Coordinates of C-alpha atoms in Angstrom, one line a residue:
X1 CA 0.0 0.0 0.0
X2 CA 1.3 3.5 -1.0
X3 CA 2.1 6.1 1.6
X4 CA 1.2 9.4 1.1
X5 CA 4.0 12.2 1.7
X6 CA 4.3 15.9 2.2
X7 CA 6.6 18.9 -0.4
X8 CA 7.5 21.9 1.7
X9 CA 9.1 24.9 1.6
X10 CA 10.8 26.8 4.7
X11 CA 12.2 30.3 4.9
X12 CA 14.2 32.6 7.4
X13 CA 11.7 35.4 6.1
X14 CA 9.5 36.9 3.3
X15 CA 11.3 36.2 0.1
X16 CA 13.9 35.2 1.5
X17 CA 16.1 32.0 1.3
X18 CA 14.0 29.2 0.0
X19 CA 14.4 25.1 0.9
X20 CA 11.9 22.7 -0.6
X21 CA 11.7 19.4 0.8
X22 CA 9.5 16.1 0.7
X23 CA 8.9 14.2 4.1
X24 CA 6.4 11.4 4.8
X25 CA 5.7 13.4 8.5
X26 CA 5.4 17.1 8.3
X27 CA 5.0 17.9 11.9
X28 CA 8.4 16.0 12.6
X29 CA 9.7 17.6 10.2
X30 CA 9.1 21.0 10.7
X31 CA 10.1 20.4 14.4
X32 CA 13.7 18.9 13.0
X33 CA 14.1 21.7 11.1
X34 CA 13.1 24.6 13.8
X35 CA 15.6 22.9 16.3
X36 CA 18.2 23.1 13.6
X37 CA 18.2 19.4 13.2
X38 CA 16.6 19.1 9.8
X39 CA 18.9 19.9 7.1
X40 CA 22.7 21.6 6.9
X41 CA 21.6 23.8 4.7
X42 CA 18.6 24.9 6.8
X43 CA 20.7 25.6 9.7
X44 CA 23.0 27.3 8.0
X45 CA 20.6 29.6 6.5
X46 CA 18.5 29.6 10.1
X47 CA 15.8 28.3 7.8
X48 CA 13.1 27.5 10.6
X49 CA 9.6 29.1 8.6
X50 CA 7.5 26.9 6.9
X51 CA 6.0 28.8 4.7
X52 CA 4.3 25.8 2.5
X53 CA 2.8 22.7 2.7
X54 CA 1.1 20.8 -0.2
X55 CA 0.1 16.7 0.9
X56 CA 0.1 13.9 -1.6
X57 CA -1.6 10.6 -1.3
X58 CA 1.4 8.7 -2.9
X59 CA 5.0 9.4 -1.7
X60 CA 6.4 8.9 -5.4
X61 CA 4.1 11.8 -6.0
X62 CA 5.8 14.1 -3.4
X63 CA 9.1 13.0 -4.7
X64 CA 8.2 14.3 -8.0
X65 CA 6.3 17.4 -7.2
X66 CA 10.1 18.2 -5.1
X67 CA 11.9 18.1 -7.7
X68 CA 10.0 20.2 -10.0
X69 CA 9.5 22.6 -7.6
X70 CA 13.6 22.1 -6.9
X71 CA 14.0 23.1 -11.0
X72 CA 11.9 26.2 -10.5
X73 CA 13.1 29.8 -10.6
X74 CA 13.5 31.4 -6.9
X75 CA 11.0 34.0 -7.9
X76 CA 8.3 31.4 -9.2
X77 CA 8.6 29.9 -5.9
X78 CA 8.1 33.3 -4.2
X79 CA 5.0 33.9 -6.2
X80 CA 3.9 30.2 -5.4
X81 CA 3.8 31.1 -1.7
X82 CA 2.7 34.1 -1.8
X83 CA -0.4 33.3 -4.0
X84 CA -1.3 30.2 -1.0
X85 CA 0.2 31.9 1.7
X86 CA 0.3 35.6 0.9
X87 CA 1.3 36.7 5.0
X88 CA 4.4 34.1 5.1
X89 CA 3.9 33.3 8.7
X90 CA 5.2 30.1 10.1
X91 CA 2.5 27.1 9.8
X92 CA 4.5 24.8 12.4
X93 CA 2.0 25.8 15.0
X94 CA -1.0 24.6 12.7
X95 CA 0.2 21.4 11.7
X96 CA 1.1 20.0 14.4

């Protein structure tokens, strides 16, 4: 049986540097990443926002909307999150 999965993006601020990622658990993931745990690039960045979340039903699904979403320019990405989430503010508290 398929299991569904999660792309996300997280920020340090409005506009400003972008990570997309896939997880099969977005709560734990967000929490890795706000403690600095989730990524060396997000800690180096202080990447702790997330900014977007978009659920799949099929893993393989999430997988392949990451990397499209990976091949995108910054600024399409920008208008992405700001056309779902035009205020930016941190969704950890809401999905977890």
């Amino acid at each position: 049986m398929a299991r569904g999965g999660y792309t996300y993006i997280m920020t340090n601020k409005p506009r400003g540097v972008l990570y997309v990622g896939v997880t099969a658990d977005i709560a734990a993931r967000a929490e890795q990443h706000g403690n600095g745990a989730g990524s060396a690039f997000c800690k180096k960045y202080g990447l702790t926002r997330l900014v977007l979340v978009e659920p799949h039903d099929d893993i393989t699904l999430a997988i392949a909307r990451e990397k499209a979403l990976k091949a995108w320019m910054g600024e399409w990405k920008i208008r992405l999150v700001e056309e779902r989430h035009p205020g930016w503010r941190d969704m950890s508290d809401i999905i977890s």
